[in-house]
Short mmCIF file of C-alpha atoms and ligand atoms in Angstrom, two decimals:
data_model
loop_
_atom_site.label_atom_id
_atom_site.label_comp_id
_atom_site.label_asym_id
_atom_site.label_seq_id
_atom_site.Cartn_x
_atom_site.Cartn_y
_atom_site.Cartn_z
CA MET T 2 0.00 0.00 0.00
CA ASP T 3 1.24 3.50 -0.86
CA SER T 4 1.76 5.19 2.53
CA ASN T 5 1.36 8.58 0.85
CA LYS T 6 -2.16 7.81 -0.32
CA ARG T 7 -5.12 8.48 1.92
CA PRO T 8 -7.26 5.31 2.10
CA GLU T 9 -10.77 5.89 0.77
CA THR T 10 -12.16 4.36 3.98
CA MET T 11 -10.42 6.89 6.23
CA ALA T 12 -13.09 8.93 8.04
CA ARG T 13 -12.80 12.70 8.00
CA ILE T 14 -11.69 13.94 11.44
CA THR T 15 -14.41 16.41 12.37
CA ASN T 16 -14.69 16.21 16.15
CA LYS T 17 -12.77 15.60 19.37
CA VAL T 18 -13.68 11.91 19.63
CA LEU T 19 -12.25 11.18 16.18
CA ALA T 20 -9.27 13.44 16.87
CA ASP T 21 -8.49 11.61 20.13
CA GLU T 22 -8.63 8.30 18.28
CA PHE T 23 -6.20 9.63 15.66
CA ILE T 24 -3.90 11.01 18.38
CA ASN T 25 -3.78 7.68 20.24
CA GLU T 26 -3.03 5.81 17.02
CA GLN T 27 -0.28 8.22 16.01
CA VAL T 28 1.29 8.25 19.47
CA ALA T 29 1.61 4.44 19.27
CA LEU T 30 2.98 4.57 15.72
CA ILE T 31 5.50 7.29 16.56
CA ARG T 32 6.75 5.34 19.59
CA GLU T 33 7.09 2.24 17.45
CA GLN T 34 8.97 4.08 14.69
CA VAL T 35 11.28 6.12 16.90
CA GLY T 36 11.96 3.86 19.89
CA SER T 37 14.38 5.64 22.22
CA LYS T 38 16.01 7.74 19.47
CA LYS T 39 15.82 11.52 19.04
CA VAL T 40 13.72 13.47 16.53
CA LEU T 41 14.43 16.93 15.16
CA LEU T 42 11.69 19.37 14.10
CA ALA T 43 11.77 22.84 12.57
CA LEU T 44 9.02 24.54 14.53
CA SER T 45 7.83 27.68 12.77
CA GLY T 46 4.78 28.24 14.97
CA GLY T 47 2.44 27.63 12.02
CA VAL T 48 -0.49 25.23 12.41
CA ASP T 49 1.14 22.17 10.84
CA SER T 50 4.50 22.20 12.61
CA SER T 51 2.84 23.14 15.91
CA VAL T 52 0.44 20.20 15.75
CA VAL T 53 3.27 17.83 14.83
CA ALA T 54 5.30 19.16 17.76
CA ALA T 55 2.41 18.68 20.19
CA LEU T 56 1.82 15.13 18.92
CA LEU T 57 5.48 14.22 19.26
CA ILE T 58 5.76 15.77 22.71
CA LYS T 59 2.83 13.59 23.76
CA ALA T 60 4.45 10.51 22.21
CA ILE T 61 8.12 10.90 23.08
CA GLY T 62 8.50 13.99 25.32
CA LYS T 63 12.09 15.21 25.49
CA GLN T 64 13.27 12.92 22.71
CA LEU T 65 11.87 15.59 20.42
CA VAL T 66 14.21 18.50 19.75
CA CYS T 67 12.35 21.52 18.36
CA VAL T 68 14.31 24.25 16.62
CA HIS T 69 12.59 27.60 16.20
CA VAL T 70 14.43 29.94 13.86
CA ASN T 71 13.36 33.54 14.26
CA HIS T 72 14.32 35.04 10.90
CA GLY T 73 13.38 38.53 12.06
CA LEU T 74 10.41 38.49 9.66
CA MET T 75 7.87 37.08 12.10
CA ARG T 76 4.77 39.00 13.10
CA LYS T 77 4.78 40.80 16.43
CA GLY T 78 4.77 38.38 19.35
CA GLU T 79 4.91 35.18 17.29
CA SER T 80 8.30 33.85 18.28
CA GLU T 81 7.54 34.74 21.87
CA LYS T 82 4.35 32.68 21.62
CA VAL T 83 6.29 29.64 20.38
CA VAL T 84 8.66 29.93 23.34
CA GLU T 85 5.79 30.40 25.79
CA VAL T 86 3.61 27.53 24.53
CA PHE T 87 6.27 24.95 23.65
CA GLY T 88 9.19 25.93 25.87
CA LYS T 89 7.20 26.79 28.99
CA GLN T 90 3.67 25.31 28.92
CA LEU T 91 4.50 22.04 27.16
CA ASP T 92 8.02 21.91 28.59
CA ALA T 93 9.48 20.87 25.23
CA ASN T 94 13.11 20.50 24.37
CA LEU T 95 13.21 23.78 22.40
CA ILE T 96 16.18 25.48 20.81
CA TYR T 97 15.37 29.11 20.03
CA ILE T 98 17.62 30.84 17.55
CA ASP T 99 17.38 34.57 16.99
CA ALA T 100 18.88 34.82 13.50
CA THR T 101 17.39 38.27 12.79
CA ASP T 102 20.71 39.97 12.01
CA ARG T 103 21.88 37.14 9.77
CA PHE T 104 18.76 37.32 7.63
CA LEU T 105 18.43 41.09 7.52
CA ASP T 106 22.14 41.59 6.74
CA LYS T 107 21.85 39.18 3.79
CA LEU T 108 18.80 41.06 2.52
CA VAL T 109 20.32 44.54 2.49
CA ASP T 110 19.74 46.21 -0.92
CA VAL T 111 18.03 43.10 -2.33
CA ALA T 112 14.89 44.36 -4.07
CA ASP T 113 13.92 41.52 -6.40
CA PRO T 114 11.05 39.49 -4.84
CA GLU T 115 12.23 36.08 -6.05
CA THR T 116 15.82 36.74 -4.96
CA LYS T 117 14.50 37.78 -1.54
CA ARG T 118 12.51 34.53 -1.27
CA LYS T 119 15.59 32.49 -2.30
CA ILE T 120 17.84 34.21 0.24
CA ILE T 121 15.32 33.70 3.06
CA GLY T 122 14.69 30.03 2.15
CA GLY T 123 18.41 29.30 1.67
CA GLU T 124 19.46 31.00 4.90
CA PHE T 125 16.76 29.12 6.79
CA ILE T 126 18.21 25.80 5.62
CA ARG T 127 21.74 26.92 6.57
CA VAL T 128 20.73 27.97 10.10
CA PHE T 129 18.76 24.76 10.59
CA GLU T 130 21.63 22.67 9.18
CA GLU T 131 24.11 24.26 11.59
CA GLU T 132 21.88 23.34 14.52
CA ALA T 133 21.33 19.83 13.19
CA ARG T 134 25.10 19.29 12.93
CA LYS T 135 25.57 20.29 16.56
CA LEU T 136 23.20 17.50 17.60
CA THR T 137 25.09 14.32 16.94
CA ASP T 138 22.53 11.87 18.28
CA VAL T 139 19.48 12.61 16.14
CA ASP T 140 18.15 9.99 13.70
CA PHE T 141 14.76 11.32 12.66
CA LEU T 142 13.39 14.50 11.13
CA ALA T 143 9.74 15.37 11.77
CA GLN T 144 7.88 17.47 9.23
CA GLY T 145 4.47 19.11 9.16
CA THR T 146 3.68 17.76 5.70
CA ILE T 147 -0.10 17.66 5.15
CA TYR T 148 -2.12 15.90 2.43
CA PRO T 149 -2.46 18.91 0.09
CA ASP T 150 1.37 19.17 0.10
CA ILE T 151 1.55 15.59 -1.16
CA ILE T 152 -1.17 16.07 -3.76
CA GLU T 153 -0.01 19.48 -4.98
CA SER T 154 3.75 19.42 -4.72
CA LYS T 155 4.81 15.80 -4.40
CA GLY T 156 5.51 16.12 -0.69
CA VAL T 157 7.86 19.08 -0.88
CA LYS T 158 6.78 21.47 1.80
CA ALA T 159 7.56 24.84 0.27
CA HIS T 160 7.34 26.89 3.42
CA HIS T 161 9.11 24.51 5.76
CA ASN T 162 11.55 23.47 3.14
CA VAL T 163 13.95 21.47 5.27
CA GLY T 164 13.94 19.10 2.29
CA GLY T 165 16.90 21.14 1.04
CA LEU T 166 19.29 19.72 3.66
CA PRO T 167 22.56 18.33 2.25
CA ASP T 168 22.80 14.60 1.45
CA ASP T 169 24.98 13.71 4.43
CA LEU T 170 22.27 15.02 6.74
CA LYS T 171 19.46 12.80 5.57
CA PHE T 172 17.23 11.63 8.39
CA GLU T 173 14.38 9.17 8.38
CA LEU T 174 11.17 11.20 8.20
CA VAL T 175 8.37 11.29 10.77
CA GLU T 176 5.26 12.83 9.20
CA PRO T 177 2.28 12.05 11.42
CA VAL T 178 -0.24 14.41 9.76
CA LYS T 179 0.68 13.74 6.14
CA LEU T 180 -2.70 12.18 5.31
CA LEU T 181 -4.75 14.97 6.89
CA PHE T 182 -6.41 17.99 5.35
CA LYS T 183 -5.93 21.38 6.98
CA ASP T 184 -9.30 21.41 8.76
CA GLU T 185 -8.48 18.02 10.30
CA VAL T 186 -5.06 19.22 11.46
CA ARG T 187 -6.85 22.06 13.26
CA VAL T 188 -9.29 19.65 14.97
CA VAL T 189 -6.33 17.52 16.11
CA GLY T 190 -4.49 20.65 17.32
CA SER T 191 -7.46 21.70 19.43
CA ALA T 192 -7.81 18.18 20.86
CA LEU T 193 -4.13 18.34 21.81
CA GLY T 194 -4.86 21.52 23.78
CA LEU T 195 -3.01 24.02 21.59
CA PRO T 196 -4.27 27.62 21.91
CA ASP T 197 -6.82 28.84 19.35
CA GLU T 198 -4.51 31.54 18.05
CA MET T 199 -2.10 28.81 16.93
CA VAL T 200 -4.69 26.33 15.72
CA PHE T 201 -6.69 28.89 13.75
CA ARG T 202 -3.73 30.91 12.60
CA GLN T 203 -4.24 32.40 9.16
CA PRO T 204 -1.89 31.47 6.31
CA PHE T 205 1.48 33.16 6.73
CA PRO T 206 4.09 32.95 3.96
CA GLY T 207 7.37 31.21 4.77
CA PRO T 208 9.32 34.40 3.92
CA GLY T 209 7.07 36.10 6.48
CA LEU T 210 6.90 39.86 6.59
CA GLY T 211 9.71 39.88 4.02
CA VAL T 212 7.20 39.81 1.14
CA ARG T 213 5.12 42.57 2.75
CA CYS T 214 7.99 45.01 3.20
CA THR T 215 8.29 45.40 -0.54
CA GLY T 216 11.54 45.97 -2.41
CA ALA T 217 14.77 46.16 -0.40
CA ILE T 218 13.91 45.62 3.28
CA THR T 219 15.03 48.24 5.77
CA ARG T 220 14.78 47.77 9.52
CA ASP T 221 12.72 50.92 10.12
CA ARG T 222 10.18 50.04 7.42
CA LEU T 223 10.02 46.46 8.73
CA GLU T 224 9.27 47.82 12.19
CA ALA T 225 6.48 50.02 10.76
CA LEU T 226 5.09 46.92 9.07
CA ARG T 227 5.21 44.80 12.24
CA GLU T 228 3.58 47.49 14.37
CA SER T 229 0.83 48.34 11.86
CA ASP T 230 0.09 44.64 11.35
CA ALA T 231 -0.26 44.20 15.12
CA ILE T 232 -2.70 47.14 15.30
CA LEU T 233 -4.77 45.71 12.44
CA ARG T 234 -4.93 42.29 14.13
CA GLU T 235 -5.85 43.80 17.48
CA GLU T 236 -8.67 45.91 16.03
CA PHE T 237 -10.06 43.10 13.84
CA GLU T 238 -10.09 40.86 16.89
CA LYS T 239 -11.89 43.46 18.99
CA ALA T 240 -14.45 43.95 16.21
CA GLY T 241 -15.05 40.20 15.93
CA LEU T 242 -13.69 40.10 12.37
CA ALA T 243 -10.58 38.01 13.00
CA GLY T 244 -12.43 34.69 12.83
CA GLN T 245 -14.47 35.75 9.82
CA ILE T 246 -11.87 37.07 7.42
CA TRP T 247 -9.62 34.48 5.81
CA GLN T 248 -6.39 36.46 5.73
CA PHE T 249 -5.48 40.03 6.66
CA PHE T 250 -2.27 41.95 7.07
CA THR T 251 -0.56 45.22 6.27
CA VAL T 252 2.02 46.03 3.61
CA VAL T 253 4.60 48.81 3.65
CA PRO T 254 5.74 49.57 0.10
CA ASP T 255 9.14 51.01 -0.73
CA PHE T 256 8.00 54.47 -1.71
CA ARG T 257 7.07 57.58 0.21
CA SER T 258 4.49 60.31 -0.13
CA THR T 259 4.22 63.78 1.34
CA GLY T 260 2.44 64.57 4.57
CA VAL T 261 2.42 67.24 7.26
CA ARG T 262 3.28 66.74 10.88
CA ASP T 263 3.50 69.49 13.52
CA GLY T 264 3.16 72.09 10.80
CA LYS T 265 6.11 70.69 8.86
CA ARG T 266 6.26 68.80 5.60
CA VAL T 267 7.27 65.16 5.93
CA PHE T 268 8.00 62.50 3.35
CA ASP T 269 6.77 59.26 4.92
CA TRP T 270 5.55 55.75 4.03
CA PRO T 271 2.03 54.60 3.32
CA VAL T 272 0.61 51.52 5.06
CA ILE T 273 -1.69 49.36 2.94
CA ILE T 274 -4.35 47.23 4.61
CA ARG T 275 -4.99 43.94 2.81
CA ALA T 276 -7.93 41.74 3.83
CA VAL T 277 -9.27 38.89 1.71
CA ASN T 278 -11.68 36.03 1.78
CA SER T 279 -10.78 32.84 -0.03
CA VAL T 280 -11.29 29.10 0.06
CA ASP T 281 -8.02 27.82 -1.31
CA ALA T 282 -6.00 30.99 -2.09
CA MET T 283 -6.51 30.40 -5.83
CA GLY T 284 -8.94 33.33 -5.95
CA ALA T 285 -9.87 35.96 -3.37
CA THR T 286 -12.51 38.60 -2.77
CA VAL T 287 -12.27 41.72 -0.65
CA PRO T 288 -14.72 42.00 2.25
CA GLU T 289 -16.62 45.21 2.91
CA ILE T 290 -15.36 46.48 6.25
CA ASP T 291 -17.32 48.88 8.42
CA TRP T 292 -16.04 52.41 7.84
CA ASN T 293 -15.70 53.10 11.58
CA ILE T 294 -13.41 50.10 12.02
CA LEU T 295 -11.22 51.16 9.09
CA LYS T 296 -11.13 54.69 10.47
CA LYS T 297 -10.11 53.53 13.94
CA ILE T 298 -7.31 51.39 12.50
CA THR T 299 -6.16 54.30 10.33
CA ASP T 300 -6.15 56.72 13.27
CA ARG T 301 -4.19 54.30 15.44
CA ILE T 302 -1.59 53.53 12.78
CA LEU T 303 -1.07 57.23 12.04
CA ALA T 304 -0.76 58.05 15.74
CA GLU T 305 1.30 55.06 16.88
CA VAL T 306 3.57 54.03 14.02
CA PRO T 307 6.55 56.29 13.33
CA GLY T 308 7.33 57.18 9.72
CA VAL T 309 3.80 56.61 8.37
CA CYS T 310 1.60 59.43 7.03
CA ARG T 311 -1.04 57.58 4.98
CA VAL T 312 -3.20 54.43 5.29
CA LEU T 313 -4.84 52.79 2.26
CA TYR T 314 -7.30 49.89 1.89
CA ASP T 315 -6.56 47.57 -1.02
CA LEU T 316 -9.84 46.83 -2.85
CA SER T 317 -8.36 44.52 -5.49
CA PRO T 318 -9.65 40.95 -5.86
CA LYS T 319 -7.52 38.00 -6.97
CA ALA T 320 -7.31 37.94 -9.98
CA PRO T 321 -5.87 40.15 -11.29
CA ALA T 322 -4.14 41.08 -7.99
CA THR T 323 -2.44 38.38 -5.93
CA ILE T 324 -3.10 38.24 -2.19
CA GLU T 325 0.46 39.25 -1.28
CA TRP T 326 2.06 42.33 -2.77
CA GLU T 327 5.16 40.53 -4.03
P1 XMP E 413 -0.71 34.95 -3.58
O1 XMP E 413 0.01 36.19 -3.18
O2 XMP E 413 0.05 34.16 -4.61
O3 XMP E 413 -0.76 34.03 -2.28
O4 XMP E 413 -2.14 35.20 -4.01
C1 XMP E 413 -1.56 32.88 -2.14
C2 XMP E 413 -1.38 32.37 -0.71
O5 XMP E 413 -0.07 31.85 -0.51
C3 XMP E 413 0.61 32.59 0.50
N1 XMP E 413 1.99 32.81 0.02
C4 XMP E 413 3.05 32.10 0.38
N2 XMP E 413 3.18 31.05 1.23
N3 XMP E 413 5.51 30.98 0.78
C5 XMP E 413 4.40 30.50 1.41
O6 XMP E 413 4.53 29.56 2.19
C6 XMP E 413 5.46 32.04 -0.07
O7 XMP E 413 6.48 32.46 -0.63
C7 XMP E 413 4.17 32.62 -0.28
N4 XMP E 413 3.73 33.64 -1.07
C8 XMP E 413 2.39 33.72 -0.87
C9 XMP E 413 -0.17 33.88 0.67
O8 XMP E 413 -0.01 34.44 1.98
C10 XMP E 413 -1.57 33.46 0.35
O9 XMP E 413 -2.22 32.87 1.47
#
């Protein structure tokens, strides 16, 4: 039987009872596969890797070594959340690497979107590889591969992308959720007790805020992006929109426009609000947001985020626009 093919008889995991059954099965299988050996996992804090981490912690505890690479392009508070949930609450064996300077130094003056993506992906593999080499007693690599990854890209997980490790570092793979669809992974995550903000996290590109700070990334513009994104999230949550809108974020483009502040002319950045509804990211529509909510977000961004003098709402559907700006 092809272990990468979901059996037609496999029931869809839609509730806690079915999720618990799946968890118990996987815990037994993981223990059988791994024995007393160690397993390495790149833990981004996204839904898939978080659920895999929680499953493995339940199955093998400290035999799992999680590596969280903070590439400096995470949203506000996200790396801290990984440390809090996995390092503290679940008491995992977690290695936290702040590689912000490494990534941002490599990205100086790099404006081409594809080159940026390649640098971020390549550097991620290098940082992860360095950590993997320090751990001499690891035999397995866990990955948050899910069924759509297998169907759509032959098992290559674009945004985790530890598949690019050199040949001498090949581990046996542990992929406990590889036959599950995203909604099932979320049900399993909730049954494992992970917080809602992790389980229902919206899609976040592997290159993170890097593709939303368009053109050549600068630290001040990246900071404006992170802060404005946090304000948008906070206000959408307060307004009850966070659970209703599929994906939302801000973008800070690499151009300025004129403004006035304290009676003086300034030349500052715009912040663009992007909010979309979608089923599978192949197409997207733009929701109508209450004017008062947009106004409140605008006022807060203009008052709280240095270097910004304008806030725009992107009304473009996909197609012709893509969801991300680059
Ligand atoms: P676009 O911009 O192509 O995005 O309409 C479709 C969905 O994919 C996400 N996205 C990415 N995810 N690596 C990822 O893992 C990437 O480089 C990347 N670019 C876009 C995007 O956030 C949206 O949900």
